[in-house]
Coordinates of C-alpha atoms in Angstrom, one line a residue:
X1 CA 91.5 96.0 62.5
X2 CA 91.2 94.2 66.3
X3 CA 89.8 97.1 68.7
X4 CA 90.7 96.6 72.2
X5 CA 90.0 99.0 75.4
X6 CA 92.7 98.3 78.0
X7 CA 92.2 100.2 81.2
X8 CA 96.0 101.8 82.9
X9 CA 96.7 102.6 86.1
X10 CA 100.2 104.2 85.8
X11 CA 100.4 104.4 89.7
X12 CA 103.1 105.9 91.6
X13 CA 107.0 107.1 91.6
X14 CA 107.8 105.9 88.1
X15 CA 104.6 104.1 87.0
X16 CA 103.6 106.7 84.6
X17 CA 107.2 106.7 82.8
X18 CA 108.0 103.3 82.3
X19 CA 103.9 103.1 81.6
X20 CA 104.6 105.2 78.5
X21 CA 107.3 103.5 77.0
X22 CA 105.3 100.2 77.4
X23 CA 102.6 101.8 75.6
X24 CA 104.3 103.0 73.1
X25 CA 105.9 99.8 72.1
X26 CA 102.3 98.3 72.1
X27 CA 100.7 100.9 70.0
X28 CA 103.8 100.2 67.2
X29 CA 103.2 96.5 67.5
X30 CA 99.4 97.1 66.9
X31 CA 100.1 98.9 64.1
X32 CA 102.4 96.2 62.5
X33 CA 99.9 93.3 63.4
X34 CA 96.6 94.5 63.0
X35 CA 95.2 95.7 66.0
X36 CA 94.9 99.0 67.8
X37 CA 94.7 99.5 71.8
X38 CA 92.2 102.6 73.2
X39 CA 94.6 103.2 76.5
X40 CA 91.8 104.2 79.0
X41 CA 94.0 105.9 82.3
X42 CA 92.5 105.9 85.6
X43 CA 94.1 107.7 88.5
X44 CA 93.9 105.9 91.3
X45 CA 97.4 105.6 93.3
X46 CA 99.2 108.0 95.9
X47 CA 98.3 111.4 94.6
X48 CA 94.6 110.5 94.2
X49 CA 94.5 109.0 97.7
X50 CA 96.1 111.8 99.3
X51 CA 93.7 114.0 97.0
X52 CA 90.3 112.5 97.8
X53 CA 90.7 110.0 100.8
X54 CA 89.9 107.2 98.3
X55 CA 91.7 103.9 97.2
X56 CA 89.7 102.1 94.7
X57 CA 86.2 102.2 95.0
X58 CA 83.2 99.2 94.3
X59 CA 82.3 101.1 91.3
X60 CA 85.6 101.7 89.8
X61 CA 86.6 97.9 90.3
X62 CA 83.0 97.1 88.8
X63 CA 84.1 99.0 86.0
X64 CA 87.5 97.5 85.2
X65 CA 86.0 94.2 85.6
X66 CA 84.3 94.9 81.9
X67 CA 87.7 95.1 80.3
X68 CA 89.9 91.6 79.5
X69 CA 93.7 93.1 81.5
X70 CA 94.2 96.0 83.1
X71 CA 98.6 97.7 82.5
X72 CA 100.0 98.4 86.0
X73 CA 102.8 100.8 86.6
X74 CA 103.9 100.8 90.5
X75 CA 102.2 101.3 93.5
X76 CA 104.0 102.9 96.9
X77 CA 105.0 106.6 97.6
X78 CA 107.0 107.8 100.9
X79 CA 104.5 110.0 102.0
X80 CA 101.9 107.4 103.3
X81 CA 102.5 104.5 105.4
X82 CA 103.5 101.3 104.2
X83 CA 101.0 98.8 102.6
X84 CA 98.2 101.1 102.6
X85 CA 98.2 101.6 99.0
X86 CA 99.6 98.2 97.7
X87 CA 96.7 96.7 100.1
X88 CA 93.9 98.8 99.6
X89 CA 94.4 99.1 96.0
X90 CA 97.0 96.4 94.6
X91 CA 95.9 93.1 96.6
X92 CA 92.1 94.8 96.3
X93 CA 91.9 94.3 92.6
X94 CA 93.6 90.9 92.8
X95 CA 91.1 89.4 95.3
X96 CA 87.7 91.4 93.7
X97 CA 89.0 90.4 89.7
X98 CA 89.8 87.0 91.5
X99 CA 93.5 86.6 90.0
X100 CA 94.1 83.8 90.9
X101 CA 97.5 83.3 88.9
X102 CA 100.7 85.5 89.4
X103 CA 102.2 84.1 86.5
X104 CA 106.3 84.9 86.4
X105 CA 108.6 84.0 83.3
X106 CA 112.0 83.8 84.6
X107 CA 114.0 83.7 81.3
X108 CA 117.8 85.1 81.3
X109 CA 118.1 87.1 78.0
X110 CA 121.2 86.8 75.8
X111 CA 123.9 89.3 76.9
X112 CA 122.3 90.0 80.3
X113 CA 124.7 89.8 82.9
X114 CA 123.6 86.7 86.1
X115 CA 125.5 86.6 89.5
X116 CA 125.1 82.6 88.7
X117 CA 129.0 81.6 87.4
X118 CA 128.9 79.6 84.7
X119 CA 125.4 79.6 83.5
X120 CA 124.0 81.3 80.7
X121 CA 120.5 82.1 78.4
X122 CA 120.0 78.3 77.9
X123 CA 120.4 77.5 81.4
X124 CA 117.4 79.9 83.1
X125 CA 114.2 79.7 81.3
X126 CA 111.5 78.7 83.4
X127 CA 107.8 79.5 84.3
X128 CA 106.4 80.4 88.0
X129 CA 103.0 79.6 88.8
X130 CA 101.8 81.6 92.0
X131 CA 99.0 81.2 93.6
X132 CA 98.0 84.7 94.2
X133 CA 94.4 84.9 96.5
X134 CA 95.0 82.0 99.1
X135 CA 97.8 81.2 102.0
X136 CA 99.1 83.6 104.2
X137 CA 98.1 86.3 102.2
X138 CA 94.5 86.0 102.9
X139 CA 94.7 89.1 104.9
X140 CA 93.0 88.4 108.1
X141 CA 94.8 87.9 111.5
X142 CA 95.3 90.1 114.9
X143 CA 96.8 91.0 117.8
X144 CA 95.6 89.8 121.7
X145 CA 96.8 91.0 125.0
X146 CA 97.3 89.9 127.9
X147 CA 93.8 87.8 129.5
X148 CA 90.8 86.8 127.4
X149 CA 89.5 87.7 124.2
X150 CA 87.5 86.7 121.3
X151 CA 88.1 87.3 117.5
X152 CA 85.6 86.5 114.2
X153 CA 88.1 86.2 111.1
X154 CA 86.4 86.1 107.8
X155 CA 87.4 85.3 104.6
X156 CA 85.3 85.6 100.9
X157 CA 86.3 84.6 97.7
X158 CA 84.5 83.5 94.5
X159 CA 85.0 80.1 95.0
X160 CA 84.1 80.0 98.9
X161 CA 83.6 81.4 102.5
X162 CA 85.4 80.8 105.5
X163 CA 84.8 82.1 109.2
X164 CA 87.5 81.5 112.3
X165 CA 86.0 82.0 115.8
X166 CA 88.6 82.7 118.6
X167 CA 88.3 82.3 121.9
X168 CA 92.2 83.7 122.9
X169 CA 93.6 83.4 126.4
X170 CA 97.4 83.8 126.8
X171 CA 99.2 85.0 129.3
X172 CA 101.8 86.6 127.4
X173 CA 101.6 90.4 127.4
X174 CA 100.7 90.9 123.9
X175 CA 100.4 88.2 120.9
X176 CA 100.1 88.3 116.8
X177 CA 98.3 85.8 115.2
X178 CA 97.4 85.1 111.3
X179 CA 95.9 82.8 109.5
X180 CA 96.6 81.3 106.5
X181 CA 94.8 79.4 104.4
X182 CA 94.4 76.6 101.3
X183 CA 91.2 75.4 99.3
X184 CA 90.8 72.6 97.7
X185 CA 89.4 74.4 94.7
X186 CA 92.0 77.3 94.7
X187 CA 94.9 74.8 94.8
X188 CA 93.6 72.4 92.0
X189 CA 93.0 75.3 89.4
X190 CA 96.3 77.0 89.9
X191 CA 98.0 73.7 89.4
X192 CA 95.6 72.5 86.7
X193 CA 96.8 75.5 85.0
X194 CA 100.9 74.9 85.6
X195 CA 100.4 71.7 83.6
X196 CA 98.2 73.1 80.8
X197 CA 101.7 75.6 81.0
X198 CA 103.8 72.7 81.1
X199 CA 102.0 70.5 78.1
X200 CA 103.1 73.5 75.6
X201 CA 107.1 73.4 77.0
X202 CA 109.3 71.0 78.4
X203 CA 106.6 68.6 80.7
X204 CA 107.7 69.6 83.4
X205 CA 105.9 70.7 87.0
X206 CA 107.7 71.5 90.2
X207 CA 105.6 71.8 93.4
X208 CA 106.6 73.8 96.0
X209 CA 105.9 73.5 100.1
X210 CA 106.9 73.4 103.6
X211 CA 105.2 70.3 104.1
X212 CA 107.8 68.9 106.3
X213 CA 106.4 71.9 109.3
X214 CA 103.7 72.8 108.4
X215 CA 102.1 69.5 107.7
X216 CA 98.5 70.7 107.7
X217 CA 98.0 73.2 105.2
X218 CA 101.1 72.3 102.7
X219 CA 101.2 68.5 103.1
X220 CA 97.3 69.4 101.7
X221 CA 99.0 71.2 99.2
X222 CA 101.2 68.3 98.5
X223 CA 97.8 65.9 98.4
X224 CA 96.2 68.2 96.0
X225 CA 99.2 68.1 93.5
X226 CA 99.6 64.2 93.6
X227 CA 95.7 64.3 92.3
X228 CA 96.4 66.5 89.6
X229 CA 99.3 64.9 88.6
X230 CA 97.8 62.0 88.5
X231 CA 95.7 63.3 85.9
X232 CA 98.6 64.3 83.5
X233 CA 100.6 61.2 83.0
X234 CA 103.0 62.7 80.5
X235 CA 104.2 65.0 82.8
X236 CA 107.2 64.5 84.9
X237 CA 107.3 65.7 88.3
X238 CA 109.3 66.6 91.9
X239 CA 108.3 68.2 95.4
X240 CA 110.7 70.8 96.8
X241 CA 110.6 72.3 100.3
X242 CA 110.9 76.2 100.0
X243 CA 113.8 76.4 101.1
X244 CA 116.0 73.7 99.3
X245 CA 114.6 75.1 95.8
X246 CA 115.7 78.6 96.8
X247 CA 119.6 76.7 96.5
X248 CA 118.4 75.0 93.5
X249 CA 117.7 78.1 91.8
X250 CA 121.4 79.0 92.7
X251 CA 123.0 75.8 91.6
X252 CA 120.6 73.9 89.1
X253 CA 118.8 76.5 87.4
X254 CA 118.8 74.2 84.4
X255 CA 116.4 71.7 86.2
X256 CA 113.1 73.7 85.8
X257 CA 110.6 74.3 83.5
X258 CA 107.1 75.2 85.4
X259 CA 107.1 75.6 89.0
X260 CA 104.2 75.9 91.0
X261 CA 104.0 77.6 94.3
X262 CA 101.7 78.7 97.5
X263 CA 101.3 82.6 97.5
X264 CA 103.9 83.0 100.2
X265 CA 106.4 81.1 99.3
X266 CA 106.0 82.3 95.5
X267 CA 106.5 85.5 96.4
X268 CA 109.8 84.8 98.0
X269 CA 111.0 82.8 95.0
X270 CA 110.0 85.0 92.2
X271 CA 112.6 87.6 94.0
X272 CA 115.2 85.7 94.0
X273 CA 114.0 84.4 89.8
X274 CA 114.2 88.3 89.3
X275 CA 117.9 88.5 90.2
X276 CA 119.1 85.9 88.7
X277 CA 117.4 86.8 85.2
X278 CA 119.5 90.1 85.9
X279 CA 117.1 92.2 88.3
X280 CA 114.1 93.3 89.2
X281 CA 114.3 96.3 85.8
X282 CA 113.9 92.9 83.6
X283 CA 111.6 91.0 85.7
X284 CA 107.0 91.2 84.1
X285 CA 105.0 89.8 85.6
X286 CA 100.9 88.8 85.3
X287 CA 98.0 88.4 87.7
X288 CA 95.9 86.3 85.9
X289 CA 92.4 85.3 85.9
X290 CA 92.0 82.5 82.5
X291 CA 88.1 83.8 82.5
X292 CA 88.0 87.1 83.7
X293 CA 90.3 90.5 84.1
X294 CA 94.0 90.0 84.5
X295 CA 96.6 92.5 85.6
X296 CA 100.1 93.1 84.2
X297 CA 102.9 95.1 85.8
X298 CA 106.6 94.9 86.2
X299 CA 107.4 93.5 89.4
X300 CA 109.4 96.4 90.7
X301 CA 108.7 99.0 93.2
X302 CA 107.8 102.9 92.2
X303 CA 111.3 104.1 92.7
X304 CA 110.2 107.5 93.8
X305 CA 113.8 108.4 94.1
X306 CA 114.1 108.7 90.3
X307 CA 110.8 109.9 89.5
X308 CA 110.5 112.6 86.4
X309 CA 114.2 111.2 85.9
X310 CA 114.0 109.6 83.1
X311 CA 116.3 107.1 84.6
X312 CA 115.1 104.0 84.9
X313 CA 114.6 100.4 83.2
X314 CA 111.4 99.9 81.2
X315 CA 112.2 96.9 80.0
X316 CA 110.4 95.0 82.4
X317 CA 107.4 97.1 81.9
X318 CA 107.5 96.6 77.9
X319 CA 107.6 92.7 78.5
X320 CA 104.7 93.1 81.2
X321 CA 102.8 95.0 78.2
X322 CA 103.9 91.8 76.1
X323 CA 102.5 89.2 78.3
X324 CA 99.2 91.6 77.9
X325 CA 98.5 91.3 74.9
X326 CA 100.0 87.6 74.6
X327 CA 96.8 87.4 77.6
X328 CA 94.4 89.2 74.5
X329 CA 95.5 86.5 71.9
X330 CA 98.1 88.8 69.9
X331 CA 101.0 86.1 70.7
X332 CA 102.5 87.2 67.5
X333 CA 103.0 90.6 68.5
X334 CA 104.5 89.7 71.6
X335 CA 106.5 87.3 70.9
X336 CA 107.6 90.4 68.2
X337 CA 108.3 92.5 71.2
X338 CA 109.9 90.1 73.0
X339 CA 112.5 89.6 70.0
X340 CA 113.1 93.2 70.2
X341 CA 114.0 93.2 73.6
X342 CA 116.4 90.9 73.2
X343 CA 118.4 92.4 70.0
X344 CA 118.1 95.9 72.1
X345 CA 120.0 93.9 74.6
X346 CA 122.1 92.3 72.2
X347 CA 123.1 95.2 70.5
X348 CA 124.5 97.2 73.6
X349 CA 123.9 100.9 72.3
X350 CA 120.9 101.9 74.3
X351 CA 120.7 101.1 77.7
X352 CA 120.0 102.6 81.0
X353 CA 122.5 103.1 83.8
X354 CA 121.9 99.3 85.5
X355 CA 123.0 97.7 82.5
X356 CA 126.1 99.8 82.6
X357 CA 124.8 102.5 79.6
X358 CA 123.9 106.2 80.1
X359 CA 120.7 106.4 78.0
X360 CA 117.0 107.4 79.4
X361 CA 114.0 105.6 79.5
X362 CA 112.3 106.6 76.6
X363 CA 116.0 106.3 74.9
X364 CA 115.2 102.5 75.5
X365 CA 111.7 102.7 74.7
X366 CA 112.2 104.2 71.5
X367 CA 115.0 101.8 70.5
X368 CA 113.0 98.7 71.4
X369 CA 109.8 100.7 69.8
X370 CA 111.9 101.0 66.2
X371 CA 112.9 97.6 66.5
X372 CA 110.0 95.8 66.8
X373 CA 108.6 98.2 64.1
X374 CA 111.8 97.4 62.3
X375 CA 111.5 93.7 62.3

């Protein structure tokens, strides 16, 4: 039997909940198809902050990088400021395991309700391709007052280094500033990688920019996919701005099979995917390094509202644990789970209060558990 270790940080709010129920459905899959998965937990989240001062340390993230994925619950928790933790631990792992790939599947299931009239299961069932460690998400920027000033902005990734020397004078009171930037190298793999995605479905890729404005950094975006493109004559192609493919979402879902998108703009999107898939409780997603350590989590928040509720959606969490182990080479097993999703769905009998039931989550993550187990 397959052995793997797979490291989980259940997190905050409801991480470790809906972190059960998608281990639980993983552990029955293993035993159906041969494999068996040594759940190693680590504690790092609010309660560990608040506990010890620390985020995630250079040895702990040394650590994870021996394992092939890492299971995310949900990071966040009222009692410290915003983007403390989802920075100092979140976007941390991302940029040390270099992730390079946020990979979204935005695939209405069969008796899920949309907001989008008239469209159905056959009509939204596409592929996002983030970029997840470049753009405006690079993480370095500032503030100036009023006069002179200087600033030295540095950025380090795997693939390069960059430094921005400032010399600032403004005469406003106060200014905020950030950079953003695209490599040559970061763009080509991610979209080297949206048409290996697209050569297995419908040969499709859709780029995605605001190279109309912001000529210098997207309309090299724009460069960079032509070159790749070129490169894969079998697929079919199209440039959208960012903000005509958020109405093409809306009215054309139909159109797309991989899209590929800067880290900002991504981000926005995949949002609006979640919603009209049926919301953010069925919405995985993956941080993915091809070569390295990935990371899988839903793409909800912690919910601390509900936590120890036993309230919430873990369906997107049990899909998030499929793309995992999809990510290990078990596709059969999570294409398994998957299937069981679905006929939970399907079936109507157990389902949590946003799809208009009354069951818990482990209600849901039993039934899906017994149906993959089942089938």
């Amino acid at each position: 039997m397959t052995q793997y270790k797979i490291p989980v940080l259940s997190g905050d709010g409801i991480g470790p909940e809906i972190i059960a129920e998608g281990k639980k459905v993983v552990d029955v899959a293993g035993e159906k198809f041969g494999f068996d998965v040594e759940w190693i937990d680590y504690p790092h989240g609010a309660d560990h902050y608040l506990e010890t001062g620390e985020l995630i340390s250079e040895d702990t993230l040394k650590e994870l990088s021996g394992y092939p994925a890492i299971y995310l619950g949900s990071i966040g928790d009222p009692r410290i400021a915003p983007g403390v933790l989802e920075k100092g631990i979140l976007l941390t792992a991302r940029f040390y395991f270099d992730q390079y790939i946020n990979l979204r599947p935005v695939k209405l299931l069969e008796g899920v309700w949309t907001p989008l009239k008239d469209k159905t299961a056959k009509d939204i069932d596409f592929t996002v391709v983030r970029e997840n460690t470049e753009d405006f998400y690079i993480g370095i920027g500032g503030r100036a007052k009023k006069g002179e000033s200087k600033d030295l902005l540095e950025v380090k990734r795997t693939l390069y280094s960059a430094k921005f020397g400032l010399d600032i004078e403004t005469d406003s009171e106060e200014i905020g500033y950030q950079i953003g930037l695209i490599s040559k190298e970061g763009t080509q793999r991610v979209m080297e990688y949206a048409f290996d995605l697209a050569e297995k479905s419908r040969k499709h890729v859709s780029s995605v920019d605001k190279a109309n404005v912001l000529s210098d950094i997207y309309g090299f975006w724009r460069e960079e996919f032509e070159a790749v493109a070129s490169k894969h004559p079998d697929i079919t192609t199209d440039f959208n701005f960012v903000d005509a493919i958020t109405m093409w979402f809306v009215k054309n879902p139909e159109w797309f099979d991989v899209v590929v998108t800067p880290n900002m703009f991504g981000d926005i999107i995949t949002d609006l995917g979640a919603m009209i898939q049926g919301g953010l409780g069925l919405a995985p997603g993956g941080n993915i390094n091809p070569q390295g350590t990935s990371m899988f989590e839903p793409i909800h928040g912690s919910a601390p509202k509900y936590k120890g509720m036993n309230k919430v959606n873990p369906i997107a969490t049990i899909w998030a644990g499929a793309m995992l182990i999809e990510q290990l080479g078990e596709k059969e097993a999570a294409d398994s789970i998957v299937g069981a999703i679905q006929q939970n769905i399907l079936n109507a009998k157990v389902r949590t209060y946003d799809m208009g039931g009354s069951n818990g989550t482990s209600d849901v993550g039993d039934d899906i558990a017994r149906l993959v187990r089942e089938g």
